[in-house]
Amino acid sequence: MTRLDKFWADAGIGTRSEVKQMIRKKLVTVNGAPATAPDQKINEISDIVCASGKAVNLRGFVYYLLHKPAGYVSATKDNLFPTVMELVPKGDDLFPVGRLDKDTEGLLLITNDGELAHRLLSPRRHVDKTYLAILDKSAEDDDIEKFEAGVDIGDGDLTLPAKLQILPDNQALLTIHEGRFHQVKRMFHAVGKEVVYLKRLSMGPVKLPECLEKGAYLELQDHEVDSLRNAVR
Ligand code: URA
């Protein structure tokens, strides 16, 4: 939580005295209700602040949805390989939200909103992540129950219940709620299959648009950012 006028000024939207005047003229709303005072506490993650009827990005945050191609590492710097940061506009403090393996493709969020990223990655919040996997052999009906019960991927705890849908041509959709290292590959390995191709299709309510080409990105719309915030409240 922070003071409305402080965030307003920090985000470079205007001075503290400007926001004070706007509040007096009832031009500022917080979640639809007129702001009451410059020192009104707002939740910078979940509150929606409007000035003169337009939502303002108090946070100065950016949110890119990248269709990560294979061959790029999910890091801000790497000595050997290109990083996903080369595929989005340059910006201070941007970082990928979690990691996809170098050979994994699909949806990767890149932002400078540390708080939201932290929540999306928190094991406590269990944000769904759905992957399309192509395997060396078809998944079996038994695997559905095994993944539902949790499998041993070699680091102590069983995996949390995960949902497997078997598709033709050795393909499968897997929805997990955690983000352990190489989790999808290790889960299939634990039931005797190897992942030969992996693509993330969604993270929480945000889906990879089918028309977004590999290596291309788009900026999340305000309502998509709000849906992500709601998913991790
Ligand atoms: N699980 C994996 O094994 N690899 C990824 O890149 C993501 C999830």
PDB file of C-alpha atoms and ligand atoms in Angstrom:
ATOM      1  CA  MET A   1       0.000   0.000   0.000  1.00  0.00           C
ATOM      2  CA  THR A   2       1.198   3.476  -0.733  1.00  0.00           C
ATOM      3  CA  ARG A   3      -0.049   7.083  -0.718  1.00  0.00           C
ATOM      4  CA  LEU A   4      -1.896   8.088  -3.853  1.00  0.00           C
ATOM      5  CA  ASP A   5       0.010  11.359  -4.271  1.00  0.00           C
ATOM      6  CA  LYS A   6       3.389   9.731  -3.768  1.00  0.00           C
ATOM      7  CA  PHE A   7       2.833   7.173  -6.465  1.00  0.00           C
ATOM      8  CA  TRP A   8       1.373   9.791  -8.753  1.00  0.00           C
ATOM      9  CA  ALA A   9       4.523  11.859  -8.484  1.00  0.00           C
ATOM     10  CA  ASP A  10       6.924   8.904  -8.542  1.00  0.00           C
ATOM     11  CA  ALA A  11       5.351   7.652 -11.751  1.00  0.00           C
ATOM     12  CA  GLY A  12       5.930  11.063 -13.332  1.00  0.00           C
ATOM     13  CA  ILE A  13       2.240  11.666 -14.029  1.00  0.00           C
ATOM     14  CA  GLY A  14       2.140  15.016 -12.293  1.00  0.00           C
ATOM     15  CA  THR A  15       3.108  16.867  -9.174  1.00  0.00           C
ATOM     16  CA  ARG A  16       1.630  16.231  -5.761  1.00  0.00           C
ATOM     17  CA  SER A  17      -0.160  19.583  -5.870  1.00  0.00           C
ATOM     18  CA  GLU A  18      -1.676  18.712  -9.249  1.00  0.00           C
ATOM     19  CA  VAL A  19      -3.135  15.476  -7.936  1.00  0.00           C
ATOM     20  CA  LYS A  20      -4.465  17.366  -4.899  1.00  0.00           C
ATOM     21  CA  GLN A  21      -6.353  19.760  -7.148  1.00  0.00           C
ATOM     22  CA  MET A  22      -7.703  16.946  -9.288  1.00  0.00           C
ATOM     23  CA  ILE A  23      -8.924  15.103  -6.198  1.00  0.00           C
ATOM     24  CA  ARG A  24     -10.667  18.276  -5.022  1.00  0.00           C
ATOM     25  CA  LYS A  25     -12.409  18.539  -8.398  1.00  0.00           C
ATOM     26  CA  LYS A  26     -13.420  14.844  -8.046  1.00  0.00           C
ATOM     27  CA  LEU A  27     -11.510  13.951 -11.217  1.00  0.00           C
ATOM     28  CA  VAL A  28      -9.647  11.047  -9.611  1.00  0.00           C
ATOM     29  CA  THR A  29     -11.321   7.736  -8.785  1.00  0.00           C
ATOM     30  CA  VAL A  30     -10.040   4.636  -7.028  1.00  0.00           C
ATOM     31  CA  ASN A  31     -11.937   1.511  -8.031  1.00  0.00           C
ATOM     32  CA  GLY A  32     -14.765   3.684  -9.313  1.00  0.00           C
ATOM     33  CA  ALA A  33     -15.213   5.804  -6.169  1.00  0.00           C
ATOM     34  CA  PRO A  34     -13.915   9.392  -5.973  1.00  0.00           C
ATOM     35  CA  ALA A  35     -10.509   9.558  -4.298  1.00  0.00           C
ATOM     36  CA  THR A  36     -10.877  11.072  -0.849  1.00  0.00           C
ATOM     37  CA  ALA A  37      -7.480  12.607  -0.091  1.00  0.00           C
ATOM     38  CA  PRO A  38      -3.912  12.819  -1.422  1.00  0.00           C
ATOM     39  CA  ASP A  39      -2.756  10.535   1.378  1.00  0.00           C
ATOM     40  CA  GLN A  40      -5.404   7.897   0.592  1.00  0.00           C
ATOM     41  CA  LYS A  41      -3.735   4.508   0.685  1.00  0.00           C
ATOM     42  CA  ILE A  42      -3.883   2.569  -2.538  1.00  0.00           C
ATOM     43  CA  ASN A  43      -2.864  -0.940  -3.390  1.00  0.00           C
ATOM     44  CA  GLU A  44      -0.593  -0.451  -6.384  1.00  0.00           C
ATOM     45  CA  ILE A  45      -1.144  -4.061  -7.430  1.00  0.00           C
ATOM     46  CA  SER A  46      -4.884  -4.377  -7.353  1.00  0.00           C
ATOM     47  CA  ASP A  47      -6.450  -0.887  -7.283  1.00  0.00           C
ATOM     48  CA  ILE A  48      -7.570   0.763 -10.498  1.00  0.00           C
ATOM     49  CA  VAL A  49      -7.005   4.500 -10.463  1.00  0.00           C
ATOM     50  CA  CYS A  50      -8.596   6.737 -13.097  1.00  0.00           C
ATOM     51  CA  ALA A  51      -7.922  10.406 -13.832  1.00  0.00           C
ATOM     52  CA  SER A  52     -10.629  12.257 -15.766  1.00  0.00           C
ATOM     53  CA  GLY A  53     -12.213   8.889 -16.584  1.00  0.00           C
ATOM     54  CA  LYS A  54      -9.026   7.300 -18.014  1.00  0.00           C
ATOM     55  CA  ALA A  55      -7.145   4.515 -16.271  1.00  0.00           C
ATOM     56  CA  VAL A  56      -3.663   5.666 -15.317  1.00  0.00           C
ATOM     57  CA  ASN A  57      -0.666   3.462 -15.095  1.00  0.00           C
ATOM     58  CA  LEU A  58       0.474   4.676 -11.711  1.00  0.00           C
ATOM     59  CA  ARG A  59       3.162   2.124 -11.639  1.00  0.00           C
ATOM     60  CA  GLY A  60       4.968   3.003 -14.866  1.00  0.00           C
ATOM     61  CA  PHE A  61       5.167  -0.719 -15.465  1.00  0.00           C
ATOM     62  CA  VAL A  62       5.304  -2.469 -18.784  1.00  0.00           C
ATOM     63  CA  TYR A  63       4.142  -5.990 -19.533  1.00  0.00           C
ATOM     64  CA  TYR A  64       5.263  -7.795 -22.684  1.00  0.00           C
ATOM     65  CA  LEU A  65       3.956 -11.147 -23.786  1.00  0.00           C
ATOM     66  CA  LEU A  66       6.706 -12.732 -25.867  1.00  0.00           C
ATOM     67  CA  HIS A  67       6.387 -15.796 -28.095  1.00  0.00           C
ATOM     68  CA  LYS A  68       9.754 -17.193 -27.095  1.00  0.00           C
ATOM     69  CA  PRO A  69      11.531 -19.088 -29.842  1.00  0.00           C
ATOM     70  CA  ALA A  70      13.937 -21.962 -29.143  1.00  0.00           C
ATOM     71  CA  GLY A  71      17.579 -20.942 -28.827  1.00  0.00           C
ATOM     72  CA  TYR A  72      17.068 -17.990 -26.463  1.00  0.00           C
ATOM     73  CA  VAL A  73      17.745 -18.114 -22.749  1.00  0.00           C
ATOM     74  CA  SER A  74      15.286 -16.669 -20.218  1.00  0.00           C
ATOM     75  CA  ALA A  75      17.739 -14.335 -18.530  1.00  0.00           C
ATOM     76  CA  THR A  76      18.740 -10.698 -18.671  1.00  0.00           C
ATOM     77  CA  LYS A  77      22.364 -11.560 -19.545  1.00  0.00           C
ATOM     78  CA  ASP A  78      24.194 -14.571 -20.898  1.00  0.00           C
ATOM     79  CA  ASN A  79      27.759 -15.032 -22.072  1.00  0.00           C
ATOM     80  CA  LEU A  80      27.021 -17.777 -24.591  1.00  0.00           C
ATOM     81  CA  PHE A  81      23.527 -17.463 -26.018  1.00  0.00           C
ATOM     82  CA  PRO A  82      21.093 -14.728 -27.053  1.00  0.00           C
ATOM     83  CA  THR A  83      18.623 -13.759 -24.346  1.00  0.00           C
ATOM     84  CA  VAL A  84      14.883 -13.126 -24.559  1.00  0.00           C
ATOM     85  CA  MET A  85      15.586  -9.493 -23.676  1.00  0.00           C
ATOM     86  CA  GLU A  86      16.905  -8.997 -27.220  1.00  0.00           C
ATOM     87  CA  LEU A  87      13.393  -9.649 -28.543  1.00  0.00           C
ATOM     88  CA  VAL A  88      11.558  -6.861 -26.681  1.00  0.00           C
ATOM     89  CA  PRO A  89      12.151  -3.087 -26.530  1.00  0.00           C
ATOM     90  CA  LYS A  90      14.969  -2.094 -24.209  1.00  0.00           C
ATOM     91  CA  GLY A  91      13.865  -0.836 -20.825  1.00  0.00           C
ATOM     92  CA  ASP A  92      15.349  -0.393 -17.402  1.00  0.00           C
ATOM     93  CA  ASP A  93      14.691  -3.156 -14.926  1.00  0.00           C
ATOM     94  CA  LEU A  94      12.881  -5.467 -17.352  1.00  0.00           C
ATOM     95  CA  PHE A  95      13.200  -9.165 -16.641  1.00  0.00           C
ATOM     96  CA  PRO A  96      11.499 -12.421 -17.669  1.00  0.00           C
ATOM     97  CA  VAL A  97       8.836 -13.766 -15.293  1.00  0.00           C
ATOM     98  CA  GLY A  98      10.336 -17.158 -14.531  1.00  0.00           C
ATOM     99  CA  ARG A  99      12.189 -19.312 -16.968  1.00  0.00           C
ATOM    100  CA  LEU A 100      11.541 -21.393 -20.019  1.00  0.00           C
ATOM    101  CA  ASP A 101      14.360 -23.736 -21.020  1.00  0.00           C
ATOM    102  CA  LYS A 102      16.494 -22.640 -23.961  1.00  0.00           C
ATOM    103  CA  ASP A 103      14.800 -25.194 -26.227  1.00  0.00           C
ATOM    104  CA  THR A 104      11.257 -24.426 -24.960  1.00  0.00           C
ATOM    105  CA  GLU A 105       9.013 -22.129 -26.951  1.00  0.00           C
ATOM    106  CA  GLY A 106       5.872 -20.214 -26.132  1.00  0.00           C
ATOM    107  CA  LEU A 107       4.446 -17.677 -23.748  1.00  0.00           C
ATOM    108  CA  LEU A 108       6.920 -15.736 -21.639  1.00  0.00           C
ATOM    109  CA  LEU A 109       6.002 -12.570 -19.766  1.00  0.00           C
ATOM    110  CA  ILE A 110       8.609  -9.836 -19.492  1.00  0.00           C
ATOM    111  CA  THR A 111       7.992  -6.944 -17.130  1.00  0.00           C
ATOM    112  CA  ASN A 112       9.505  -4.515 -14.655  1.00  0.00           C
ATOM    113  CA  ASP A 113       6.704  -5.186 -12.140  1.00  0.00           C
ATOM    114  CA  GLY A 114       8.607  -7.162  -9.518  1.00  0.00           C
ATOM    115  CA  GLU A 115       5.669  -7.504  -7.165  1.00  0.00           C
ATOM    116  CA  LEU A 116       3.346  -9.063  -9.739  1.00  0.00           C
ATOM    117  CA  ALA A 117       6.135 -11.313 -11.050  1.00  0.00           C
ATOM    118  CA  HIS A 118       6.881 -12.471  -7.530  1.00  0.00           C
ATOM    119  CA  ARG A 119       3.241 -13.350  -6.971  1.00  0.00           C
ATOM    120  CA  LEU A 120       2.929 -15.158 -10.301  1.00  0.00           C
ATOM    121  CA  LEU A 121       5.940 -17.300  -9.446  1.00  0.00           C
ATOM    122  CA  SER A 122       5.043 -17.923  -5.835  1.00  0.00           C
ATOM    123  CA  PRO A 123       4.463 -21.645  -5.246  1.00  0.00           C
ATOM    124  CA  ARG A 124       1.762 -20.647  -2.742  1.00  0.00           C
ATOM    125  CA  ARG A 125      -0.409 -19.015  -5.411  1.00  0.00           C
ATOM    126  CA  HIS A 126      -0.483 -22.010  -7.765  1.00  0.00           C
ATOM    127  CA  VAL A 127      -0.925 -20.148 -11.028  1.00  0.00           C
ATOM    128  CA  ASP A 128      -1.838 -22.624 -13.799  1.00  0.00           C
ATOM    129  CA  LYS A 129       0.663 -23.047 -16.599  1.00  0.00           C
ATOM    130  CA  THR A 130      -0.370 -25.125 -19.611  1.00  0.00           C
ATOM    131  CA  TYR A 131       2.180 -26.720 -21.930  1.00  0.00           C
ATOM    132  CA  LEU A 132       1.936 -28.553 -25.216  1.00  0.00           C
ATOM    133  CA  ALA A 133       4.451 -31.390 -25.244  1.00  0.00           C
ATOM    134  CA  ILE A 134       5.468 -33.721 -28.044  1.00  0.00           C
ATOM    135  CA  LEU A 135       6.802 -36.954 -26.582  1.00  0.00           C
ATOM    136  CA  ASP A 136       8.969 -39.772 -27.892  1.00  0.00           C
ATOM    137  CA  LYS A 137       5.973 -42.074 -27.398  1.00  0.00           C
ATOM    138  CA  SER A 138       2.315 -41.583 -26.610  1.00  0.00           C
ATOM    139  CA  ALA A 139       1.302 -40.809 -23.032  1.00  0.00           C
ATOM    140  CA  GLU A 140      -0.918 -43.529 -21.521  1.00  0.00           C
ATOM    141  CA  ASP A 141      -4.210 -43.341 -19.644  1.00  0.00           C
ATOM    142  CA  ASP A 142      -2.352 -44.404 -16.448  1.00  0.00           C
ATOM    143  CA  ASP A 143      -0.258 -41.255 -16.681  1.00  0.00           C
ATOM    144  CA  ILE A 144      -3.378 -39.133 -16.181  1.00  0.00           C
ATOM    145  CA  GLU A 145      -3.885 -40.644 -12.714  1.00  0.00           C
ATOM    146  CA  LYS A 146      -0.181 -40.584 -11.911  1.00  0.00           C
ATOM    147  CA  PHE A 147       0.056 -36.875 -12.682  1.00  0.00           C
ATOM    148  CA  GLU A 148      -3.149 -36.227 -10.752  1.00  0.00           C
ATOM    149  CA  ALA A 149      -1.667 -38.020  -7.719  1.00  0.00           C
ATOM    150  CA  GLY A 150       1.767 -36.395  -8.054  1.00  0.00           C
ATOM    151  CA  VAL A 151       5.002 -37.964  -9.283  1.00  0.00           C
ATOM    152  CA  ASP A 152       8.502 -38.201  -7.867  1.00  0.00           C
ATOM    153  CA  ILE A 153      10.825 -36.065  -9.986  1.00  0.00           C
ATOM    154  CA  GLY A 154      13.753 -36.619  -7.693  1.00  0.00           C
ATOM    155  CA  ASP A 155      13.799 -33.563  -5.453  1.00  0.00           C
ATOM    156  CA  GLY A 156      11.954 -34.771  -2.375  1.00  0.00           C
ATOM    157  CA  ASP A 157       8.301 -33.739  -2.585  1.00  0.00           C
ATOM    158  CA  LEU A 158       5.899 -35.248  -5.080  1.00  0.00           C
ATOM    159  CA  THR A 159       4.636 -32.826  -7.713  1.00  0.00           C
ATOM    160  CA  LEU A 160       1.304 -31.143  -7.000  1.00  0.00           C
ATOM    161  CA  PRO A 161      -1.736 -32.560  -8.834  1.00  0.00           C
ATOM    162  CA  ALA A 162      -1.418 -31.799 -12.537  1.00  0.00           C
ATOM    163  CA  LYS A 163      -3.873 -32.271 -15.385  1.00  0.00           C
ATOM    164  CA  LEU A 164      -2.840 -34.336 -18.410  1.00  0.00           C
ATOM    165  CA  GLN A 165      -4.772 -34.478 -21.641  1.00  0.00           C
ATOM    166  CA  ILE A 166      -3.550 -36.995 -24.213  1.00  0.00           C
ATOM    167  CA  LEU A 167      -3.633 -35.850 -27.844  1.00  0.00           C
ATOM    168  CA  PRO A 168      -2.936 -37.753 -31.100  1.00  0.00           C
ATOM    169  CA  ASP A 169       0.568 -38.034 -32.596  1.00  0.00           C
ATOM    170  CA  ASN A 170       2.407 -38.374 -29.250  1.00  0.00           C
ATOM    171  CA  GLN A 171       1.206 -34.947 -28.176  1.00  0.00           C
ATOM    172  CA  ALA A 172      -0.137 -34.017 -24.757  1.00  0.00           C
ATOM    173  CA  LEU A 173      -1.353 -30.977 -22.874  1.00  0.00           C
ATOM    174  CA  LEU A 174      -0.128 -30.672 -19.315  1.00  0.00           C
ATOM    175  CA  THR A 175      -1.300 -28.089 -16.798  1.00  0.00           C
ATOM    176  CA  ILE A 176       0.886 -27.625 -13.736  1.00  0.00           C
ATOM    177  CA  HIS A 177       0.633 -25.212 -10.817  1.00  0.00           C
ATOM    178  CA  GLU A 178       4.272 -25.140  -9.779  1.00  0.00           C
ATOM    179  CA  GLY A 179       7.404 -24.085 -11.616  1.00  0.00           C
ATOM    180  CA  ARG A 180      10.150 -26.447 -10.603  1.00  0.00           C
ATOM    181  CA  PHE A 181      13.311 -26.676 -12.671  1.00  0.00           C
ATOM    182  CA  HIS A 182      12.632 -28.619 -15.928  1.00  0.00           C
ATOM    183  CA  GLN A 183       9.375 -29.714 -14.299  1.00  0.00           C
ATOM    184  CA  VAL A 184       7.432 -30.841 -17.369  1.00  0.00           C
ATOM    185  CA  LYS A 185      10.355 -32.774 -18.831  1.00  0.00           C
ATOM    186  CA  ARG A 186      11.066 -34.412 -15.473  1.00  0.00           C
ATOM    187  CA  MET A 187       7.407 -35.332 -14.950  1.00  0.00           C
ATOM    188  CA  PHE A 188       7.199 -37.137 -18.284  1.00  0.00           C
ATOM    189  CA  HIS A 189      10.597 -38.738 -17.648  1.00  0.00           C
ATOM    190  CA  ALA A 190       9.225 -40.038 -14.326  1.00  0.00           C
ATOM    191  CA  VAL A 191       6.555 -41.984 -16.279  1.00  0.00           C
ATOM    192  CA  GLY A 192       8.951 -43.279 -18.931  1.00  0.00           C
ATOM    193  CA  LYS A 193       8.519 -40.695 -21.694  1.00  0.00           C
ATOM    194  CA  GLU A 194      10.869 -38.060 -23.036  1.00  0.00           C
ATOM    195  CA  VAL A 195       9.794 -34.594 -24.134  1.00  0.00           C
ATOM    196  CA  VAL A 196      11.073 -33.856 -27.622  1.00  0.00           C
ATOM    197  CA  TYR A 197       9.299 -30.503 -28.036  1.00  0.00           C
ATOM    198  CA  LEU A 198       7.765 -28.159 -25.474  1.00  0.00           C
ATOM    199  CA  LYS A 199       5.705 -25.010 -25.814  1.00  0.00           C
ATOM    200  CA  ARG A 200       3.957 -22.984 -23.094  1.00  0.00           C
ATOM    201  CA  LEU A 201       0.449 -22.024 -24.130  1.00  0.00           C
ATOM    202  CA  SER A 202      -0.796 -20.098 -21.117  1.00  0.00           C
ATOM    203  CA  MET A 203       0.038 -18.678 -17.721  1.00  0.00           C
ATOM    204  CA  GLY A 204      -2.970 -18.082 -15.490  1.00  0.00           C
ATOM    205  CA  PRO A 205      -5.620 -16.243 -17.479  1.00  0.00           C
ATOM    206  CA  VAL A 206      -3.190 -15.076 -20.187  1.00  0.00           C
ATOM    207  CA  LYS A 207      -2.931 -17.187 -23.337  1.00  0.00           C
ATOM    208  CA  LEU A 208      -0.410 -17.190 -26.172  1.00  0.00           C
ATOM    209  CA  PRO A 209      -2.318 -15.743 -29.146  1.00  0.00           C
ATOM    210  CA  GLU A 210      -2.225 -18.223 -32.035  1.00  0.00           C
ATOM    211  CA  CYS A 211      -1.395 -15.458 -34.502  1.00  0.00           C
ATOM    212  CA  LEU A 212       1.658 -14.227 -32.574  1.00  0.00           C
ATOM    213  CA  GLU A 213       4.698 -15.419 -34.504  1.00  0.00           C
ATOM    214  CA  LYS A 214       7.757 -16.912 -32.838  1.00  0.00           C
ATOM    215  CA  GLY A 215      10.056 -14.114 -31.701  1.00  0.00           C
ATOM    216  CA  ALA A 216       7.220 -11.534 -31.756  1.00  0.00           C
ATOM    217  CA  TYR A 217       5.780  -9.811 -28.699  1.00  0.00           C
ATOM    218  CA  LEU A 218       2.804  -7.702 -27.774  1.00  0.00           C
ATOM    219  CA  GLU A 219       2.056  -5.441 -24.859  1.00  0.00           C
ATOM    220  CA  LEU A 220      -0.582  -6.771 -22.490  1.00  0.00           C
ATOM    221  CA  GLN A 221      -3.804  -4.792 -22.440  1.00  0.00           C
ATOM    222  CA  ASP A 222      -4.862  -3.228 -19.123  1.00  0.00           C
ATOM    223  CA  HIS A 223      -7.647  -5.775 -18.684  1.00  0.00           C
ATOM    224  CA  GLU A 224      -5.138  -8.622 -19.157  1.00  0.00           C
ATOM    225  CA  VAL A 225      -2.859  -7.143 -16.501  1.00  0.00           C
ATOM    226  CA  ASP A 226      -5.878  -6.793 -14.224  1.00  0.00           C
ATOM    227  CA  SER A 227      -6.825 -10.431 -14.814  1.00  0.00           C
ATOM    228  CA  LEU A 228      -3.284 -11.493 -13.884  1.00  0.00           C
ATOM    229  CA  ARG A 229      -3.480  -9.387 -10.717  1.00  0.00           C
ATOM    230  CA  ASN A 230      -6.819 -10.924  -9.837  1.00  0.00           C
ATOM    231  CA  ALA A 231      -5.392 -14.410 -10.361  1.00  0.00           C
ATOM    232  CA  VAL A 232      -2.732 -13.831  -7.687  1.00  0.00           C
ATOM    233  CA  ARG A 233      -4.589 -11.701  -5.177  1.00  0.00           C
TER     234      ARG A 233
HETATM  235  N1  URA B   1       9.115 -27.420 -17.786  1.00  0.00           N
HETATM  236  C1  URA B   1      10.207 -27.776 -18.465  1.00  0.00           C
HETATM  237  O1  URA B   1      10.659 -28.892 -18.383  1.00  0.00           O
HETATM  238  N2  URA B   1      10.811 -26.851 -19.234  1.00  0.00           N
HETATM  239  C2  URA B   1      10.334 -25.597 -19.379  1.00  0.00           C
HETATM  240  O2  URA B   1      10.913 -24.804 -20.123  1.00  0.00           O
HETATM  241  C3  URA B   1       9.179 -25.248 -18.678  1.00  0.00           C
HETATM  242  C4  URA B   1       8.580 -26.181 -17.879  1.00  0.00           C
END
